[in-house]
Coordinates of C-alpha atoms and ligand atoms in Angstrom, one line a residue:
M1 CA 23.8 -15.5 0.4
A2 CA 20.6 -14.0 1.5
R3 CA 18.0 -16.6 2.3
I4 CA 14.2 -16.0 2.1
V5 CA 13.0 -17.7 5.3
G6 CA 9.3 -17.1 4.8
G7 CA 6.5 -14.9 3.7
I8 CA 3.7 -13.2 5.6
T9 CA 0.5 -11.5 4.4
T10 CA -1.6 -9.3 6.6
S11 CA -4.3 -6.6 6.4
H12 CA -3.2 -3.1 7.2
I13 CA -6.5 -1.5 8.4
P14 CA -5.7 1.8 10.2
A15 CA -8.2 1.0 13.0
I16 CA -5.7 -1.7 14.2
G17 CA -3.3 1.1 15.1
A18 CA -6.0 2.9 17.2
A19 CA -6.8 -0.4 18.9
L20 CA -3.1 -1.0 19.7
A21 CA -2.7 2.5 21.0
K22 CA -5.8 2.0 23.3
G23 CA -4.8 -1.5 24.4
L24 CA -8.0 -3.1 23.1
Q25 CA -6.5 -6.4 22.0
D26 CA -8.4 -8.5 24.5
T27 CA -11.9 -6.9 23.9
P28 CA -14.5 -9.1 22.2
Y29 CA -14.4 -7.2 19.0
W30 CA -10.6 -7.3 18.6
K31 CA -9.5 -10.6 20.3
P32 CA -10.3 -13.0 17.4
F33 CA -8.2 -10.7 15.2
F34 CA -5.2 -10.1 17.4
D35 CA -5.1 -13.8 18.5
G36 CA -4.4 -14.6 14.8
Y37 CA -0.9 -12.9 15.1
A38 CA 0.4 -14.9 18.1
P39 CA 1.7 -17.8 15.9
V40 CA 3.2 -15.3 13.4
R41 CA 5.1 -13.6 16.3
R42 CA 6.3 -16.9 17.7
W43 CA 7.7 -17.9 14.3
L44 CA 9.4 -14.5 14.0
D45 CA 10.9 -14.9 17.5
E46 CA 12.3 -18.3 16.5
V47 CA 13.5 -17.4 13.0
K48 CA 14.7 -13.9 13.7
P49 CA 14.8 -12.4 10.2
D50 CA 17.5 -9.8 9.7
V51 CA 15.5 -7.7 7.2
A52 CA 12.0 -7.5 5.9
V53 CA 11.0 -6.7 2.3
V54 CA 7.6 -5.1 2.7
I55 CA 5.3 -5.1 -0.4
Y56 CA 2.5 -2.7 0.1
N57 CA 0.5 0.1 -1.5
D58 CA 0.8 3.8 -0.6
H59 CA -2.5 5.5 0.1
G60 CA -1.6 9.1 -1.0
L61 CA 1.2 9.8 1.5
S62 CA 4.3 9.4 -0.7
F63 CA 2.5 9.4 -4.1
F64 CA -0.7 11.3 -4.8
L65 CA -3.0 10.8 -7.8
D66 CA -1.0 13.2 -10.0
H67 CA 2.2 11.1 -9.7
I68 CA 1.8 7.4 -9.1
P69 CA 4.5 4.9 -10.0
T70 CA 3.2 1.4 -10.9
F71 CA 6.2 -0.1 -9.0
A72 CA 8.5 1.8 -6.6
V73 CA 11.4 0.6 -4.4
G74 CA 12.8 2.6 -1.5
A75 CA 16.5 3.2 -1.3
A76 CA 16.7 5.3 1.9
A77 CA 18.4 4.8 5.2
S78 CA 15.2 5.6 6.9
Y79 CA 11.5 6.0 6.1
P80 CA 9.6 8.6 8.1
N81 CA 5.9 8.0 9.0
E82 CA 3.3 10.7 8.8
D83 CA -0.3 10.9 9.7
S84 CA -2.0 10.0 6.4
G85 CA -5.4 11.2 7.4
W86 CA -6.6 8.3 9.6
G87 CA -5.9 10.1 12.9
L88 CA -3.1 7.7 13.9
E89 CA -0.2 8.5 16.2
V90 CA 2.9 9.2 14.1
L91 CA 5.3 6.4 14.7
P92 CA 9.1 6.3 14.8
Q93 CA 10.8 6.2 11.4
V94 CA 11.5 2.8 9.9
H95 CA 15.1 1.9 9.2
G96 CA 16.2 0.9 5.7
D97 CA 18.9 -1.3 4.3
V98 CA 20.3 0.9 1.6
E99 CA 22.7 -1.7 0.2
L100 CA 20.1 -4.3 -0.2
S101 CA 17.7 -1.8 -1.7
W102 CA 20.2 -0.9 -4.4
H103 CA 20.9 -4.6 -5.1
L104 CA 17.1 -5.1 -5.5
I105 CA 16.8 -2.1 -7.8
D106 CA 19.8 -3.2 -9.9
S107 CA 18.4 -6.7 -10.3
L108 CA 14.8 -5.6 -11.0
V109 CA 15.8 -3.1 -13.7
A110 CA 18.2 -5.7 -15.3
D111 CA 15.2 -8.0 -15.2
E112 CA 13.1 -5.5 -17.2
F113 CA 11.1 -4.1 -14.2
D114 CA 11.6 -0.4 -14.8
I115 CA 10.7 0.6 -11.2
T116 CA 10.8 4.1 -9.7
M117 CA 13.7 4.4 -7.3
C118 CA 13.0 6.5 -4.2
Q119 CA 15.9 7.8 -2.1
E120 CA 13.2 9.6 0.0
M121 CA 10.0 7.9 0.9
L122 CA 7.3 8.3 3.5
V123 CA 5.6 5.2 4.8
D124 CA 1.9 5.1 5.8
H125 CA -0.3 2.6 7.7
A126 CA 0.2 0.0 5.0
V127 CA 3.8 -0.4 6.4
T128 CA 3.6 0.6 10.0
I129 CA 0.5 -1.4 11.0
P130 CA 2.0 -4.7 9.8
L131 CA 5.3 -3.9 11.5
N132 CA 3.5 -3.2 14.8
L133 CA 1.4 -6.4 14.5
M134 CA 4.5 -8.5 14.0
W135 CA 7.0 -6.7 16.2
P136 CA 4.7 -5.0 18.8
K137 CA 7.7 -4.1 21.0
G138 CA 8.9 -1.8 18.3
D139 CA 12.1 -3.8 17.5
W140 CA 11.3 -3.6 13.8
P141 CA 14.0 -5.0 11.5
P142 CA 15.3 -2.8 8.7
I143 CA 13.1 -2.9 5.6
V144 CA 13.2 -2.6 1.9
P145 CA 9.8 -1.1 0.9
V146 CA 8.3 -2.1 -2.5
A147 CA 5.2 -0.1 -3.4
I148 CA 2.7 -1.4 -5.9
N149 CA 0.0 1.0 -7.3
T150 CA -3.4 -0.4 -6.2
V151 CA -5.1 3.0 -6.2
Q152 CA -5.0 4.7 -9.6
H153 CA -6.2 2.7 -12.6
P154 CA -4.8 1.1 -14.7
L155 CA -3.3 -1.3 -12.1
P156 CA -0.7 -3.9 -12.9
A157 CA -2.1 -7.4 -13.7
M158 CA -2.1 -10.2 -11.2
A159 CA 0.5 -12.1 -13.4
R160 CA 2.7 -9.0 -13.5
C161 CA 2.7 -8.7 -9.7
L162 CA 3.5 -12.4 -9.4
E163 CA 6.4 -11.9 -11.8
L164 CA 7.6 -8.8 -9.9
G165 CA 7.7 -11.0 -6.8
R166 CA 9.7 -13.7 -8.6
S167 CA 12.2 -11.0 -9.7
V168 CA 12.5 -9.9 -6.1
G169 CA 13.1 -13.5 -5.1
R170 CA 15.8 -13.9 -7.7
A171 CA 17.4 -10.6 -6.5
L172 CA 17.5 -11.8 -2.9
A173 CA 18.9 -15.2 -3.8
S174 CA 21.8 -13.5 -5.6
Y175 CA 22.6 -11.1 -2.7
P176 CA 26.1 -12.0 -1.4
Q177 CA 25.5 -11.1 2.3
D178 CA 24.3 -13.8 4.7
L179 CA 20.9 -12.4 5.6
K180 CA 17.6 -14.0 6.6
V181 CA 14.9 -12.2 4.8
V182 CA 11.1 -12.3 5.4
V183 CA 8.9 -11.0 2.7
I184 CA 5.6 -9.3 3.8
G185 CA 2.7 -8.5 1.6
T186 CA 0.1 -6.1 3.1
G187 CA -3.5 -5.1 2.4
G188 CA -6.7 -7.0 1.7
L189 CA -8.5 -9.1 1.8
S190 CA -11.9 -8.2 0.3
H191 CA -13.1 -4.6 1.1
Q192 CA -14.6 -1.6 -0.5
L193 CA -14.5 1.7 1.4
D194 CA -16.8 3.9 -0.8
G195 CA -19.5 4.0 -3.4
E196 CA -22.6 1.9 -3.7
R197 CA -20.8 -1.3 -2.6
A198 CA -19.2 0.3 0.5
G199 CA -18.8 -2.5 3.1
F200 CA -18.6 -5.2 0.4
I201 CA -16.9 -8.4 1.7
N202 CA -16.6 -11.8 -0.2
K203 CA -15.6 -14.7 2.0
D204 CA -15.8 -17.3 -0.8
F205 CA -13.4 -15.4 -3.0
D206 CA -11.1 -14.6 -0.1
T207 CA -11.0 -18.3 0.8
L208 CA -10.2 -19.2 -2.8
C209 CA -7.4 -16.6 -2.9
M210 CA -5.9 -17.8 0.4
D211 CA -6.0 -21.5 -0.7
Q212 CA -4.6 -20.8 -4.2
L213 CA -1.9 -18.4 -3.0
G214 CA 0.1 -21.2 -1.4
A215 CA -0.9 -24.1 -3.7
D216 CA -1.1 -22.6 -7.2
P217 CA -0.7 -18.8 -7.4
E218 CA -0.5 -19.1 -11.2
A219 CA -4.2 -20.1 -11.2
L220 CA -5.1 -16.7 -9.7
T221 CA -3.5 -14.8 -12.7
H222 CA -6.6 -15.7 -14.7
Y223 CA -8.5 -13.0 -12.9
S224 CA -8.4 -9.6 -14.7
I225 CA -8.3 -6.4 -12.7
P226 CA -12.0 -5.7 -13.4
Q227 CA -12.8 -9.2 -12.1
L228 CA -10.6 -8.6 -9.0
V229 CA -12.5 -5.3 -8.3
E230 CA -15.8 -7.2 -8.8
F231 CA -14.9 -10.1 -6.6
A232 CA -12.7 -8.5 -3.9
G233 CA -14.0 -4.9 -3.9
A234 CA -12.4 -1.7 -5.1
Q235 CA -9.8 -1.8 -2.3
G236 CA -9.6 -5.6 -2.2
V237 CA -7.3 -5.2 -5.2
E238 CA -4.6 -4.8 -2.5
F239 CA -4.4 -8.5 -3.0
L240 CA -1.9 -7.6 -5.7
N241 CA 0.7 -7.1 -2.9
W242 CA 0.0 -10.6 -1.6
M243 CA 0.6 -12.0 -5.2
A244 CA 4.0 -10.3 -5.3
M245 CA 4.9 -11.6 -1.9
R246 CA 4.1 -15.2 -3.1
G247 CA 6.2 -14.7 -6.2
A248 CA 9.2 -13.9 -4.0
L249 CA 9.2 -17.3 -2.3
T250 CA 11.6 -19.4 -4.2
G251 CA 11.7 -22.6 -2.3
R252 CA 9.3 -25.3 -1.0
V253 CA 6.4 -23.3 0.4
S254 CA 4.2 -24.5 3.2
E255 CA 1.4 -22.7 4.9
L256 CA 2.2 -22.7 8.7
H257 CA -0.7 -20.6 9.8
R258 CA -3.8 -18.6 8.7
N259 CA -6.4 -16.4 10.3
Y260 CA -9.5 -14.9 8.7
H261 CA -11.9 -12.7 10.5
I262 CA -14.9 -10.6 9.4
P263 CA -15.2 -7.7 9.8
I264 CA -12.5 -5.4 11.1
S265 CA -13.6 -1.9 10.2
N266 CA -14.8 -2.4 6.5
T267 CA -12.5 -5.3 5.7
A268 CA -12.2 -9.0 5.8
A269 CA -9.0 -9.2 7.9
A270 CA -6.6 -12.0 7.2
T271 CA -3.1 -13.2 7.8
L272 CA -1.1 -16.0 6.3
L273 CA 2.3 -17.4 7.3
F274 CA 4.3 -19.3 4.7
E275 CA 7.6 -21.1 5.4
N276 CA 10.1 -21.1 2.5
R277 CA 12.5 -24.0 2.6
P278 CA 15.3 -24.4 0.1
R279 CA 14.6 -27.0 -2.5
P280 CA 16.7 -30.2 -2.0
E281 CA 19.7 -30.4 -4.4
R282 CA 18.9 -32.7 -7.3
R283 CA 20.8 -35.9 -7.0
K284 CA 23.1 -36.5 -10.0
A285 CA 22.2 -39.5 -12.1
A286 CA 24.6 -42.4 -11.4
Ligands
DHB301 C1 -9.5 0.3 5.8 C2 -8.8 -0.7 5.1 C3 -7.7 -0.4 4.3 O1 -7.0 -1.2 3.6 C4 -7.2 1.0 4.3 O2 -6.1 1.2 3.6 C5 -7.9 1.9 5.0 C6 -9.1 1.6 5.7 C7 -10.7 -0.1 6.6 O3 -11.3 -1.2 6.5 O4 -11.1 0.8 7.4
FE302 FE1 -5.4 -0.1 2.3

C-alpha cells in the first residue's frame, strides 16, 4: 500500500531559482529564507519518499488563458521544463510515475473529479523551484503533477480544493504498491504582482492560514474566492494548492516545522512541514 508520509508547502517565487544559480543562499537577503528549508531537507533525508505528488498552478506554460483546466493531472513519463518568461535557466526534465498517475486519474474521476488528463505536460517554476529547494543536489524523486487553476477566474472554491486533496489521499491509500509518498503544495503565501495593490502582503491572514491549515482546514473553507483575493492578494490565491495538499493527508497530522519570511521578491515566503502518521487501529469493544 502506498503510504502518505507527510505534506510540505512552499512558495515557488522564480527569484529563488536565480538566487540558487548565483549561490546567494548565505547573503543577508536570502539567508532567513533558505535557512527555513534545512529542517525540511533533513526530514526528507530521513524519510526518503519514493515519489512526490506536486500540487501547483501553471503560470501560462502548459495552459494559456484560452485553455485552462480547473484541475489537471499529468500522466507522462517525464515533464520537460521551459523558460516561462522569468529568465530562469532551463532545468532537466522531471521524471514521472505513469502507473501512479493513471491510478490517481482513475480514482479521481470515479470520485466525480472530472480532471483533465495530460500525457504531455511542461512544468514551470511552480514545480522546479520547490524540487530544487527540497532536493538541491538534483536527486528529485518521480512526481505526479496535479495542477489547479489559480489564474483565470472563476477559480475552484477552497472547499472544492480541500475535497480534491481528500480524493487524492484516498487514491494514494488504495494504491497497491508499497510506496512512500510526500504531497507538496506550492505557491503563496500572500502576494499581488500587479495592479493598484502590487506588493500587497498580509501577515495576519497568512498566520491564520498557516495555523488553521494544520488544526482545522475546514474552517478556511468559509472564505470565498473574492475574500481570498482581498485578504491574500490576486496571486495569494495560490493558497488553494496548500488546501489541496492538506486534504491529501489522511492520518494524524502534526506540524514539524514552519518558516515565514517577508518579503522575498513581492511575496510573503513560507514553508510548512506536516508529518502524516497512520491513525491507530480502533480497539474492538470487549
Ligand atoms: C512571484 C511570485 C510567484 O508566485 C510567481 O509565480 C511569480 C513571481 C514574485 O513574488 O516575484
Ligand atoms: Fe506563482
